[in-house]
Amino acid sequence: MAAMDLFGRRWALRILWELRAGPLGARALLARCAGLSSSVLYQRLRELTSSGIIAPSADGYELTRLGTALAHALRPLDEWAITWAQTQEQNDQNPVEA
């Protein structure tokens, strides 16, 4: 359950998702995550670093081997979310009459 506690924290999964394509600095992460405060970002970066999922790099922060495996595990969830969003959009365009 410790993993669920970590990933359930606001912005944790979004930060991981943004790092999936390569290292990013704190400013780039803030720019990609509209609404994320710098204090929450640095708190999440500390938590994800201490858990071994990300690591500081010359370019900011990057996924570790463990973090990369997690990013791969999140891809099916992303695919499901895209399908779900498309279904919701179709339902909005074609509402069922009562």
Short mmCIF file of N, CA and C in Angstrom, two decimals:
data_model
loop_
_atom_site.label_atom_id
_atom_site.label_comp_id
_atom_site.label_asym_id
_atom_site.label_seq_id
_atom_site.Cartn_x
_atom_site.Cartn_y
_atom_site.Cartn_z
N MET A 1 0.81 -1.21 0.00
CA MET A 1 0.00 0.00 0.00
C MET A 1 0.84 1.26 0.00
N ALA A 2 2.11 1.15 0.34
CA ALA A 2 2.95 2.35 0.37
C ALA A 2 3.02 2.99 -1.02
N ALA A 3 3.05 2.15 -2.06
CA ALA A 3 3.09 2.69 -3.42
C ALA A 3 1.81 3.46 -3.73
N MET A 4 0.67 2.91 -3.33
CA MET A 4 -0.59 3.61 -3.57
C MET A 4 -0.65 4.93 -2.81
N ASP A 5 -0.09 4.96 -1.62
CA ASP A 5 -0.04 6.21 -0.86
C ASP A 5 0.80 7.25 -1.59
N LEU A 6 1.94 6.82 -2.11
CA LEU A 6 2.81 7.75 -2.84
C LEU A 6 2.15 8.22 -4.13
N PHE A 7 1.62 7.30 -4.93
CA PHE A 7 1.05 7.66 -6.22
C PHE A 7 -0.29 8.36 -6.09
N GLY A 8 -0.94 8.18 -4.95
CA GLY A 8 -2.20 8.86 -4.72
C GLY A 8 -2.04 10.32 -4.32
N ARG A 9 -0.83 10.72 -4.04
CA ARG A 9 -0.59 12.12 -3.69
C ARG A 9 -0.71 12.98 -4.94
N ARG A 10 -1.33 14.11 -4.75
CA ARG A 10 -1.58 15.00 -5.88
C ARG A 10 -0.28 15.33 -6.60
N TRP A 11 -0.33 15.24 -7.91
CA TRP A 11 0.74 15.57 -8.85
C TRP A 11 1.82 14.50 -9.00
N ALA A 12 1.87 13.49 -8.16
CA ALA A 12 2.94 12.50 -8.25
C ALA A 12 2.94 11.78 -9.59
N LEU A 13 1.79 11.25 -10.00
CA LEU A 13 1.73 10.55 -11.28
C LEU A 13 1.95 11.48 -12.45
N ARG A 14 1.47 12.70 -12.35
CA ARG A 14 1.68 13.66 -13.45
C ARG A 14 3.16 13.97 -13.63
N ILE A 15 3.88 14.11 -12.52
CA ILE A 15 5.32 14.36 -12.62
C ILE A 15 6.01 13.17 -13.28
N LEU A 16 5.65 11.97 -12.87
CA LEU A 16 6.22 10.77 -13.49
C LEU A 16 5.90 10.72 -14.98
N TRP A 17 4.67 11.06 -15.32
CA TRP A 17 4.25 11.03 -16.72
C TRP A 17 5.07 12.03 -17.55
N GLU A 18 5.32 13.19 -17.01
CA GLU A 18 6.09 14.20 -17.74
C GLU A 18 7.55 13.79 -17.91
N LEU A 19 8.07 13.01 -16.98
CA LEU A 19 9.47 12.58 -17.06
C LEU A 19 9.66 11.36 -17.95
N ARG A 20 8.59 10.79 -18.46
CA ARG A 20 8.70 9.55 -19.23
C ARG A 20 9.52 9.71 -20.51
N ALA A 21 9.55 10.90 -21.10
CA ALA A 21 10.27 11.10 -22.36
C ALA A 21 11.72 11.53 -22.14
N GLY A 22 12.08 11.82 -20.91
CA GLY A 22 13.46 12.22 -20.64
C GLY A 22 13.53 13.21 -19.50
N PRO A 23 14.75 13.57 -19.12
CA PRO A 23 14.93 14.45 -17.97
C PRO A 23 14.33 15.83 -18.18
N LEU A 24 13.85 16.40 -17.08
CA LEU A 24 13.33 17.76 -17.09
C LEU A 24 13.75 18.45 -15.80
N GLY A 25 13.95 19.75 -15.91
CA GLY A 25 14.22 20.55 -14.74
C GLY A 25 12.93 20.98 -14.06
N ALA A 26 13.07 21.57 -12.89
CA ALA A 26 11.91 21.98 -12.12
C ALA A 26 11.07 23.01 -12.88
N ARG A 27 11.71 23.96 -13.53
CA ARG A 27 10.94 24.98 -14.28
C ARG A 27 10.13 24.35 -15.40
N ALA A 28 10.72 23.40 -16.11
CA ALA A 28 10.00 22.73 -17.19
C ALA A 28 8.82 21.94 -16.63
N LEU A 29 9.01 21.29 -15.50
CA LEU A 29 7.91 20.55 -14.89
C LEU A 29 6.79 21.49 -14.46
N LEU A 30 7.15 22.62 -13.87
CA LEU A 30 6.13 23.60 -13.49
C LEU A 30 5.35 24.10 -14.70
N ALA A 31 6.06 24.31 -15.81
CA ALA A 31 5.41 24.80 -17.03
C ALA A 31 4.46 23.75 -17.61
N ARG A 32 4.81 22.49 -17.49
CA ARG A 32 3.98 21.42 -18.05
C ARG A 32 2.81 21.04 -17.15
N CYS A 33 2.87 21.43 -15.90
CA CYS A 33 1.85 21.05 -14.93
C CYS A 33 1.15 22.30 -14.41
N ALA A 34 0.27 22.86 -15.23
CA ALA A 34 -0.44 24.08 -14.85
C ALA A 34 -1.17 23.87 -13.53
N GLY A 35 -0.96 24.78 -12.61
CA GLY A 35 -1.62 24.70 -11.31
C GLY A 35 -0.76 24.09 -10.23
N LEU A 36 0.36 23.52 -10.59
CA LEU A 36 1.27 22.92 -9.62
C LEU A 36 2.12 24.02 -8.99
N SER A 37 2.13 24.08 -7.67
CA SER A 37 2.96 25.09 -6.99
C SER A 37 4.38 24.56 -6.84
N SER A 38 5.33 25.47 -6.75
CA SER A 38 6.72 25.05 -6.61
C SER A 38 6.95 24.29 -5.31
N SER A 39 6.25 24.67 -4.25
CA SER A 39 6.45 23.96 -2.97
C SER A 39 5.97 22.51 -3.07
N VAL A 40 4.84 22.27 -3.72
CA VAL A 40 4.35 20.90 -3.89
C VAL A 40 5.27 20.14 -4.84
N LEU A 41 5.73 20.79 -5.90
CA LEU A 41 6.64 20.13 -6.83
C LEU A 41 7.88 19.63 -6.09
N TYR A 42 8.52 20.48 -5.32
CA TYR A 42 9.74 20.08 -4.64
C TYR A 42 9.47 19.00 -3.59
N GLN A 43 8.32 19.04 -2.96
CA GLN A 43 7.96 17.99 -2.01
C GLN A 43 7.82 16.66 -2.73
N ARG A 44 7.11 16.65 -3.88
CA ARG A 44 6.93 15.41 -4.64
C ARG A 44 8.27 14.91 -5.19
N LEU A 45 9.11 15.83 -5.65
CA LEU A 45 10.41 15.42 -6.17
C LEU A 45 11.23 14.75 -5.06
N ARG A 46 11.18 15.28 -3.86
CA ARG A 46 11.90 14.65 -2.74
C ARG A 46 11.34 13.26 -2.45
N GLU A 47 10.01 13.15 -2.43
CA GLU A 47 9.38 11.86 -2.15
C GLU A 47 9.71 10.83 -3.23
N LEU A 48 9.61 11.23 -4.48
CA LEU A 48 9.88 10.31 -5.58
C LEU A 48 11.36 9.94 -5.65
N THR A 49 12.22 10.88 -5.28
CA THR A 49 13.65 10.59 -5.24
C THR A 49 13.97 9.63 -4.11
N SER A 50 13.43 9.88 -2.93
CA SER A 50 13.73 9.00 -1.79
C SER A 50 13.15 7.60 -1.98
N SER A 51 12.12 7.47 -2.82
CA SER A 51 11.55 6.15 -3.10
C SER A 51 12.27 5.42 -4.23
N GLY A 52 13.24 6.08 -4.86
CA GLY A 52 14.03 5.44 -5.91
C GLY A 52 13.38 5.44 -7.28
N ILE A 53 12.34 6.25 -7.47
CA ILE A 53 11.62 6.27 -8.74
C ILE A 53 12.21 7.30 -9.70
N ILE A 54 12.70 8.40 -9.16
CA ILE A 54 13.40 9.38 -9.97
C ILE A 54 14.74 9.68 -9.31
N ALA A 55 15.61 10.34 -10.07
CA ALA A 55 16.93 10.72 -9.55
C ALA A 55 17.32 12.06 -10.16
N PRO A 56 18.07 12.85 -9.40
CA PRO A 56 18.60 14.09 -9.97
C PRO A 56 19.57 13.74 -11.10
N SER A 57 19.60 14.60 -12.11
CA SER A 57 20.53 14.40 -13.21
C SER A 57 21.09 15.77 -13.60
N ALA A 58 22.00 15.76 -14.53
CA ALA A 58 22.58 17.02 -15.00
C ALA A 58 21.52 17.91 -15.64
N ASP A 59 20.45 17.30 -16.15
CA ASP A 59 19.39 18.05 -16.83
C ASP A 59 18.16 18.27 -15.96
N GLY A 60 18.24 17.96 -14.68
CA GLY A 60 17.10 18.14 -13.79
C GLY A 60 16.81 16.87 -13.04
N TYR A 61 15.71 16.22 -13.41
CA TYR A 61 15.30 14.95 -12.80
C TYR A 61 14.97 13.98 -13.91
N GLU A 62 15.26 12.71 -13.65
CA GLU A 62 14.96 11.68 -14.63
C GLU A 62 14.46 10.43 -13.93
N LEU A 63 13.77 9.60 -14.69
CA LEU A 63 13.30 8.32 -14.16
C LEU A 63 14.48 7.39 -13.94
N THR A 64 14.44 6.63 -12.87
CA THR A 64 15.40 5.56 -12.65
C THR A 64 14.92 4.34 -13.43
N ARG A 65 15.64 3.25 -13.32
CA ARG A 65 15.20 2.02 -13.97
C ARG A 65 13.83 1.60 -13.42
N LEU A 66 13.66 1.74 -12.12
CA LEU A 66 12.38 1.44 -11.48
C LEU A 66 11.29 2.38 -11.97
N GLY A 67 11.63 3.66 -12.12
CA GLY A 67 10.67 4.64 -12.62
C GLY A 67 10.29 4.39 -14.07
N THR A 68 11.24 3.96 -14.86
CA THR A 68 10.95 3.64 -16.26
C THR A 68 10.01 2.44 -16.35
N ALA A 69 10.22 1.45 -15.50
CA ALA A 69 9.30 0.30 -15.47
C ALA A 69 7.90 0.76 -15.08
N LEU A 70 7.81 1.67 -14.14
CA LEU A 70 6.51 2.21 -13.75
C LEU A 70 5.86 2.97 -14.90
N ALA A 71 6.62 3.77 -15.62
CA ALA A 71 6.07 4.50 -16.76
C ALA A 71 5.50 3.54 -17.80
N HIS A 72 6.18 2.43 -18.03
CA HIS A 72 5.66 1.42 -18.96
C HIS A 72 4.36 0.82 -18.44
N ALA A 73 4.30 0.62 -17.14
CA ALA A 73 3.08 0.06 -16.53
C ALA A 73 1.91 1.03 -16.63
N LEU A 74 2.18 2.33 -16.72
CA LEU A 74 1.11 3.33 -16.80
C LEU A 74 0.54 3.48 -18.21
N ARG A 75 1.24 2.98 -19.21
CA ARG A 75 0.76 3.13 -20.60
C ARG A 75 -0.62 2.52 -20.83
N PRO A 76 -0.90 1.32 -20.33
CA PRO A 76 -2.27 0.79 -20.52
C PRO A 76 -3.33 1.66 -19.86
N LEU A 77 -3.02 2.25 -18.75
CA LEU A 77 -3.96 3.16 -18.10
C LEU A 77 -4.20 4.39 -18.98
N ASP A 78 -3.15 4.89 -19.60
CA ASP A 78 -3.29 6.03 -20.51
C ASP A 78 -4.16 5.65 -21.70
N GLU A 79 -3.95 4.46 -22.25
CA GLU A 79 -4.76 4.00 -23.38
C GLU A 79 -6.23 3.87 -22.97
N TRP A 80 -6.47 3.32 -21.79
CA TRP A 80 -7.83 3.22 -21.29
C TRP A 80 -8.45 4.60 -21.14
N ALA A 81 -7.69 5.55 -20.60
CA ALA A 81 -8.21 6.91 -20.38
C ALA A 81 -8.58 7.58 -21.70
N ILE A 82 -7.81 7.35 -22.74
CA ILE A 82 -8.11 7.92 -24.06
C ILE A 82 -9.43 7.33 -24.58
N THR A 83 -9.58 6.01 -24.47
CA THR A 83 -10.81 5.36 -24.90
C THR A 83 -12.00 5.88 -24.10
N TRP A 84 -11.84 5.98 -22.81
CA TRP A 84 -12.90 6.50 -21.94
C TRP A 84 -13.29 7.92 -22.33
N ALA A 85 -12.31 8.78 -22.57
CA ALA A 85 -12.59 10.17 -22.94
C ALA A 85 -13.34 10.24 -24.26
N GLN A 86 -12.96 9.39 -25.21
CA GLN A 86 -13.65 9.36 -26.49
C GLN A 86 -15.10 8.91 -26.31
N THR A 87 -15.31 7.94 -25.46
CA THR A 87 -16.67 7.47 -25.17
C THR A 87 -17.49 8.58 -24.54
N GLN A 88 -16.90 9.30 -23.61
CA GLN A 88 -17.61 10.41 -22.96
C GLN A 88 -17.97 11.49 -23.97
N GLU A 89 -17.04 11.76 -24.87
CA GLU A 89 -17.29 12.77 -25.91
C GLU A 89 -18.43 12.33 -26.83
N GLN A 90 -18.44 11.05 -27.21
CA GLN A 90 -19.51 10.53 -28.05
C GLN A 90 -20.85 10.59 -27.32
N ASN A 91 -20.85 10.27 -26.04
CA ASN A 91 -22.08 10.34 -25.25
C ASN A 91 -22.59 11.77 -25.14
N ASP A 92 -21.67 12.72 -25.04
CA ASP A 92 -22.07 14.13 -24.97
C ASP A 92 -22.67 14.61 -26.30
N GLN A 93 -22.16 14.06 -27.41
CA GLN A 93 -22.65 14.46 -28.72
C GLN A 93 -23.96 13.75 -29.08
N ASN A 94 -24.19 12.58 -28.53
CA ASN A 94 -25.39 11.79 -28.84
C ASN A 94 -26.09 11.37 -27.55
N PRO A 95 -26.68 12.33 -26.83
CA PRO A 95 -27.33 11.97 -25.58
C PRO A 95 -28.52 11.05 -25.83
N VAL A 96 -28.73 10.13 -24.91
CA VAL A 96 -29.85 9.20 -24.99
C VAL A 96 -31.10 9.93 -24.52
N GLU A 97 -32.16 9.83 -25.32
CA GLU A 97 -33.41 10.49 -24.94
C GLU A 97 -34.12 9.67 -23.87
N ALA A 98 -34.71 10.36 -22.90
CA ALA A 98 -35.40 9.68 -21.81
C ALA A 98 -36.80 9.29 -22.22
#
